[in-house]
Short mmCIF file of C-alpha atoms and ligand atoms in Angstrom, two decimals:
data_model
loop_
_atom_site.label_atom_id
_atom_site.label_comp_id
_atom_site.label_asym_id
_atom_site.label_seq_id
_atom_site.Cartn_x
_atom_site.Cartn_y
_atom_site.Cartn_z
CA UNK A 8 28.08 -26.69 -4.91
CA UNK A 9 30.71 -28.89 -6.50
CA UNK A 10 29.79 -30.69 -9.75
CA UNK A 11 32.32 -33.05 -11.31
CA UNK A 12 32.28 -34.66 -14.76
CA UNK A 13 31.14 -38.27 -15.00
CA UNK A 14 33.82 -40.72 -16.22
CA UNK A 15 33.37 -41.83 -19.81
CA UNK A 16 34.22 -45.51 -20.29
CA UNK A 17 35.25 -46.04 -23.91
CA UNK A 18 36.78 -49.49 -23.57
CA UNK A 19 34.50 -51.62 -21.44
CA UNK A 20 35.50 -54.70 -19.54
CA UNK A 21 33.32 -56.34 -16.93
CA UNK A 22 35.95 -56.75 -14.21
CA UNK A 23 37.06 -53.09 -14.28
CA UNK A 24 33.46 -51.84 -14.42
CA UNK A 25 32.61 -53.95 -11.38
CA UNK A 26 35.69 -52.87 -9.42
CA UNK A 27 35.78 -49.16 -10.24
CA UNK A 28 32.09 -48.23 -10.55
CA UNK A 29 29.62 -50.93 -9.48
CA UNK A 30 31.19 -51.90 -6.17
CA UNK A 31 31.98 -48.29 -5.19
CA UNK A 32 28.60 -46.99 -6.36
CA UNK A 33 30.02 -44.39 -8.76
CA UNK A 34 28.14 -43.38 -11.93
CA UNK A 35 29.79 -43.57 -15.35
CA UNK A 36 28.89 -43.31 -19.01
CA UNK A 37 29.36 -46.47 -21.06
CA UNK A 38 30.06 -45.83 -24.72
CA UNK A 39 28.81 -48.15 -27.43
CA UNK A 40 27.02 -50.71 -25.23
CA UNK A 41 23.97 -50.17 -27.45
CA UNK A 42 25.51 -49.78 -30.88
CA UNK A 43 23.96 -53.09 -32.05
CA UNK A 44 20.41 -51.95 -31.15
CA UNK A 45 18.13 -51.41 -34.17
CA UNK A 46 16.39 -48.67 -32.12
CA UNK A 47 19.31 -46.27 -32.72
CA UNK A 48 18.79 -46.20 -36.48
CA UNK A 49 15.05 -46.95 -36.66
CA UNK A 50 13.35 -44.80 -34.02
CA UNK A 51 12.52 -41.64 -35.93
CA UNK A 52 9.22 -39.86 -35.21
CA UNK A 53 7.35 -41.53 -38.11
CA UNK A 54 8.39 -45.01 -37.02
CA UNK A 55 7.46 -44.34 -33.38
CA UNK A 56 4.11 -42.89 -34.49
CA UNK A 57 3.45 -45.98 -36.64
CA UNK A 58 4.24 -48.43 -33.84
CA UNK A 59 3.00 -46.55 -30.77
CA UNK A 60 0.85 -43.72 -32.18
CA UNK A 61 -2.49 -45.24 -31.19
CA UNK A 62 -1.47 -45.95 -27.60
CA UNK A 63 -3.03 -43.77 -24.94
CA UNK A 64 -0.22 -42.86 -22.56
CA UNK A 65 -0.09 -40.99 -19.26
CA UNK A 66 2.22 -37.96 -19.43
CA UNK A 67 4.05 -36.18 -16.59
CA UNK A 68 4.74 -32.48 -16.24
CA UNK A 69 6.75 -30.37 -13.83
CA UNK A 70 3.87 -30.89 -11.38
CA UNK A 71 5.65 -34.15 -10.59
CA UNK A 72 7.04 -32.01 -7.79
CA UNK A 73 3.94 -30.16 -6.66
CA UNK A 74 2.63 -30.64 -3.13
CA UNK A 75 0.45 -33.67 -2.76
CA UNK A 76 1.46 -35.30 -6.06
CA UNK A 77 2.62 -38.89 -5.91
CA UNK A 78 5.92 -40.14 -7.28
CA UNK A 79 5.34 -41.15 -10.93
CA UNK A 80 1.83 -39.68 -11.05
CA UNK A 81 0.78 -38.48 -14.49
CA UNK A 82 -0.98 -35.26 -15.45
CA UNK A 83 -2.61 -35.94 -18.77
CA UNK A 84 -3.50 -38.84 -21.06
CA UNK A 85 -3.29 -38.61 -24.84
CA UNK A 86 -2.35 -40.62 -27.91
CA UNK A 87 1.37 -40.83 -28.48
CA UNK A 88 0.93 -39.64 -32.12
CA UNK A 89 -0.84 -36.49 -30.89
CA UNK A 90 1.98 -35.86 -28.41
CA UNK A 91 4.63 -36.22 -31.14
CA UNK A 92 2.77 -33.69 -33.32
CA UNK A 93 2.74 -31.19 -30.45
CA UNK A 94 6.44 -31.79 -29.75
CA UNK A 95 7.26 -31.05 -33.42
CA UNK A 96 5.46 -27.71 -33.07
CA UNK A 97 7.39 -27.03 -29.86
CA UNK A 98 4.19 -26.69 -27.88
CA UNK A 99 4.54 -29.48 -25.38
CA UNK A 100 6.98 -30.05 -22.52
CA UNK A 101 5.16 -33.09 -21.12
CA UNK A 102 7.20 -36.26 -20.67
CA UNK A 103 6.73 -39.99 -20.91
CA UNK A 104 8.16 -41.33 -17.65
CA UNK A 105 8.92 -45.05 -17.27
CA UNK A 106 6.57 -46.63 -19.83
CA UNK A 107 7.20 -50.36 -20.07
CA UNK A 108 8.08 -50.58 -23.74
CA UNK A 109 8.66 -54.33 -23.94
CA UNK A 110 5.29 -55.00 -22.34
CA UNK A 111 3.17 -52.42 -24.18
CA UNK A 112 4.79 -52.50 -27.61
CA UNK A 113 6.47 -55.72 -28.63
CA UNK A 114 7.68 -54.31 -31.99
CA UNK A 115 9.57 -51.42 -30.37
CA UNK A 116 10.68 -53.71 -27.56
CA UNK A 117 12.34 -55.96 -30.15
CA UNK A 118 14.54 -53.03 -31.25
CA UNK A 119 16.16 -52.95 -27.80
CA UNK A 120 18.79 -55.64 -27.29
CA UNK A 121 20.99 -56.60 -24.38
CA UNK A 122 23.73 -54.32 -23.02
CA UNK A 123 26.29 -57.17 -23.02
CA UNK A 124 27.25 -56.59 -19.40
CA UNK A 125 27.96 -59.50 -17.09
CA UNK A 126 25.11 -58.73 -14.66
CA UNK A 127 21.52 -59.92 -14.27
CA UNK A 128 19.68 -57.21 -16.18
CA UNK A 129 15.90 -57.42 -16.32
CA UNK A 130 14.65 -57.84 -19.87
CA UNK A 131 11.06 -57.26 -18.80
CA UNK A 132 11.40 -53.99 -16.87
CA UNK A 133 12.69 -51.90 -19.75
CA UNK A 134 11.24 -48.39 -19.55
CA UNK A 135 10.79 -45.67 -22.16
CA UNK A 136 11.44 -41.95 -21.40
CA UNK A 137 10.49 -39.21 -23.86
CA UNK A 138 10.64 -35.45 -23.41
CA UNK A 139 11.45 -32.25 -25.25
CA UNK A 140 12.90 -28.78 -24.73
CA UNK A 141 11.62 -27.35 -21.48
CA UNK A 142 10.93 -30.79 -20.02
CA UNK A 143 12.44 -31.70 -16.68
CA UNK A 144 12.37 -34.75 -14.40
CA UNK A 145 12.71 -33.46 -10.85
CA UNK A 146 14.96 -34.83 -8.15
CA UNK A 147 14.37 -38.39 -7.06
CA UNK A 148 16.10 -41.71 -6.70
CA UNK A 149 14.53 -44.86 -8.06
CA UNK A 150 12.14 -46.31 -5.55
CA UNK A 151 12.93 -49.99 -6.21
CA UNK A 152 16.63 -49.52 -5.30
CA UNK A 153 17.92 -51.20 -8.47
CA UNK A 154 20.96 -50.18 -10.50
CA UNK A 155 19.88 -48.30 -13.64
CA UNK A 156 21.38 -48.33 -17.13
CA UNK A 157 19.87 -45.37 -18.98
CA UNK A 158 20.53 -45.37 -22.75
CA UNK A 159 19.78 -42.35 -24.93
CA UNK A 160 18.44 -43.12 -28.40
CA UNK A 161 17.59 -39.63 -29.70
CA UNK A 162 18.51 -36.09 -28.65
CA UNK A 163 20.55 -35.01 -25.66
CA UNK A 164 19.78 -34.15 -22.06
CA UNK A 165 21.65 -33.35 -18.87
CA UNK A 166 21.72 -35.51 -15.75
CA UNK A 167 22.64 -34.11 -12.31
CA UNK A 168 23.62 -36.94 -9.96
CA UNK A 169 24.21 -37.13 -6.20
CA UNK A 170 25.07 -40.00 -3.90
CA UNK A 171 22.60 -41.01 -1.18
CA UNK A 172 24.99 -39.51 1.40
CA UNK A 173 23.91 -36.09 0.04
CA UNK A 174 20.24 -36.60 1.04
CA UNK A 175 20.56 -34.17 3.94
CA UNK A 176 21.96 -31.41 1.70
CA UNK A 177 19.21 -32.11 -0.82
CA UNK A 178 16.49 -31.61 1.84
CA UNK A 179 15.01 -34.99 0.99
CA UNK A 180 11.39 -35.46 2.05
CA UNK A 181 10.75 -38.31 4.48
CA UNK A 182 8.41 -41.15 3.38
CA UNK A 183 9.31 -40.44 -0.26
CA UNK A 184 12.19 -40.75 -2.74
CA UNK A 185 11.84 -37.06 -3.61
CA UNK A 186 13.69 -33.83 -3.05
CA UNK A 187 12.20 -30.49 -4.06
CA UNK A 188 15.38 -28.49 -4.55
CA UNK A 189 16.44 -27.40 -8.02
CA UNK A 190 20.17 -27.78 -8.72
CA UNK A 191 19.87 -25.94 -12.01
CA UNK A 192 18.66 -22.76 -10.27
CA UNK A 193 19.67 -23.32 -6.64
CA UNK A 194 17.95 -21.18 -4.04
CA UNK A 195 20.75 -20.91 -1.44
CA UNK A 196 18.74 -18.53 0.76
CA UNK A 197 16.01 -21.09 1.26
CA UNK A 198 18.29 -24.17 1.08
CA UNK A 199 21.73 -23.12 2.46
CA UNK A 200 22.90 -26.74 2.90
CA UNK A 201 22.90 -27.04 -0.91
CA UNK A 202 26.19 -25.13 -0.92
CA UNK A 203 27.84 -28.28 0.49
CA UNK A 204 26.51 -30.50 -2.30
CA UNK A 205 29.01 -32.61 -4.21
CA UNK A 206 27.88 -34.50 -7.25
CA UNK A 207 28.15 -35.02 -10.97
CA UNK A 208 26.81 -33.47 -14.14
CA UNK A 209 26.78 -35.09 -17.58
CA UNK A 210 25.24 -34.37 -20.99
CA UNK A 211 24.16 -37.63 -22.62
CA UNK A 212 24.08 -38.15 -26.37
CA UNK A 213 22.57 -40.89 -28.53
CA UNK A 214 24.25 -44.23 -27.88
CA UNK A 215 25.45 -43.25 -24.38
CA UNK A 216 24.46 -45.52 -21.51
CA UNK A 217 24.56 -43.87 -18.10
CA UNK A 218 25.13 -46.21 -15.17
CA UNK A 219 23.16 -44.88 -12.15
CA UNK A 220 24.04 -46.85 -9.01
CA UNK A 221 21.31 -47.91 -6.58
CA UNK A 222 19.72 -45.06 -4.68
CA UNK A 223 21.54 -42.31 -6.59
CA UNK A 224 19.66 -38.99 -6.70
CA UNK A 225 19.07 -37.58 -10.19
CA UNK A 226 17.48 -34.58 -11.85
CA UNK A 227 17.15 -34.55 -15.65
CA UNK A 228 16.91 -31.51 -17.94
CA UNK A 229 15.83 -31.87 -21.58
CA UNK A 230 17.47 -29.53 -24.12
CA UNK A 231 15.58 -30.89 -27.11
CA UNK A 232 13.33 -33.78 -28.13
CA UNK A 233 14.90 -36.88 -26.62
CA UNK A 234 14.05 -40.58 -26.42
CA UNK A 235 15.72 -43.02 -24.04
CA UNK A 236 15.23 -46.39 -22.39
CA UNK A 237 16.42 -47.68 -19.06
CA UNK A 238 17.28 -51.20 -17.93
CA UNK A 239 17.40 -52.27 -14.30
CA UNK A 240 19.58 -54.69 -12.41
CA UNK A 241 18.79 -55.93 -8.93
CA UNK A 242 21.25 -54.90 -6.22
CA UNK A 243 23.16 -57.94 -4.96
CA UNK A 244 22.64 -56.97 -1.31
CA UNK A 245 19.55 -58.62 0.24
CA UNK A 246 19.17 -55.66 2.59
CA UNK A 247 19.05 -53.17 -0.29
CA UNK A 248 16.60 -55.43 -2.13
CA UNK A 249 14.35 -55.45 0.98
CA UNK A 250 14.59 -51.64 1.15
CA UNK A 251 13.25 -51.50 -2.44
CA UNK A 252 10.38 -53.83 -1.53
CA UNK A 253 9.62 -51.74 1.56
CA UNK A 254 9.68 -48.49 -0.47
CA UNK A 255 7.36 -49.87 -3.13
CA UNK A 256 4.81 -51.67 -1.04
CA UNK A 257 4.79 -49.94 2.34
CA UNK A 258 6.36 -46.47 2.28
CA UNK A 259 4.81 -45.42 -1.04
CA UNK A 260 1.34 -46.63 -0.10
CA UNK A 261 1.55 -44.94 3.30
CA UNK A 262 2.58 -41.66 1.66
CA UNK A 263 -0.28 -41.91 -0.87
CA UNK A 264 -2.74 -42.59 1.91
CA UNK A 265 -1.50 -39.59 3.92
CA UNK A 266 -1.61 -37.42 0.78
CA UNK A 267 -5.27 -38.30 0.33
CA UNK A 268 -6.06 -37.86 4.00
CA UNK A 269 -4.18 -34.63 4.76
CA UNK A 270 -3.23 -33.20 1.32
CA UNK A 271 -1.21 -30.02 1.60
CA UNK A 272 -0.62 -30.26 5.34
CA UNK A 273 1.06 -33.68 4.89
CA UNK A 274 3.38 -32.09 2.31
CA UNK A 275 4.13 -29.17 4.68
CA UNK A 276 4.94 -31.63 7.48
CA UNK A 277 7.45 -33.47 5.25
CA UNK A 278 8.91 -30.15 4.17
CA UNK A 279 9.43 -29.06 7.80
CA UNK A 280 11.14 -32.40 8.51
CA UNK A 281 13.45 -31.93 5.52
CA UNK A 282 14.81 -28.74 7.09
CA UNK A 283 15.77 -30.44 10.36
O1 LIG B 309 15.16 -39.20 -18.41
C1 LIG B 309 14.24 -38.96 -17.66
O2 LIG B 309 13.33 -38.19 -17.91
C2 LIG B 309 14.18 -39.63 -16.30
C3 LIG B 309 15.12 -40.80 -16.18
C4 LIG B 309 15.02 -41.44 -14.84
O3 LIG B 309 14.57 -40.86 -13.89
C5 LIG B 309 15.45 -42.83 -14.67
O4 LIG B 309 15.89 -43.48 -15.63
O5 LIG B 309 15.35 -43.33 -13.54
#
């Protein structure tokens, strides 16, 4: 498996970003796009607990990848304040996955400003991600086929990234946006095609914004308590936009229906297909 470093863009200009990364679909880390956000200085645990502590949130665990589980399904609900207490004690590796912060908490939402990039970036679909040591977001690409700008506010975590052309070597499951391989501990006996994988690895730190092009596979590993938000920008291609609509409203619902109907045997069928 070949893992390259992601380019770090220190001096941003829109034309170069568009030409070198956006149009070619190559990820990069943008430095300082978020330095004017109040979130970077304000979002300590006490402040988050004050603003969001009472909210009952659905949390995800590693079972995100277990047979029969749906993409984005949650495992447990609890108050955010209770979760933060458990994280402080190091007793919880659950994660908040894609919680619409601008919709559910206007005060925290106001601490996130624009990225000052010359693209149509959705202000409404701004999602919060929280996790801690031991937490992991398994392999997937984003179902709506948008470009993602993922900005870390606290802590650091590692992203593993692969282009869509690597789907075959990632044993992607049909009717889903999921792969069940683990690039951190690759099992080459079970998944020999993984040896041919070529992708990127990057450790993100507070203030870094990772650009994840449409349809890019990613697996995320938390090394410590980390808080991040992601912005989305619609792909300019109508065809890609339609693929996102199809994924969300047809493919995903079909997969959920089959999960309910056939459970484990539906998962085993998709797994067999992924080996072909
Ligand atoms: O950081 C995470 O836990 C997941 C991030 C992710 O999957 C995304 O932004 O699409």
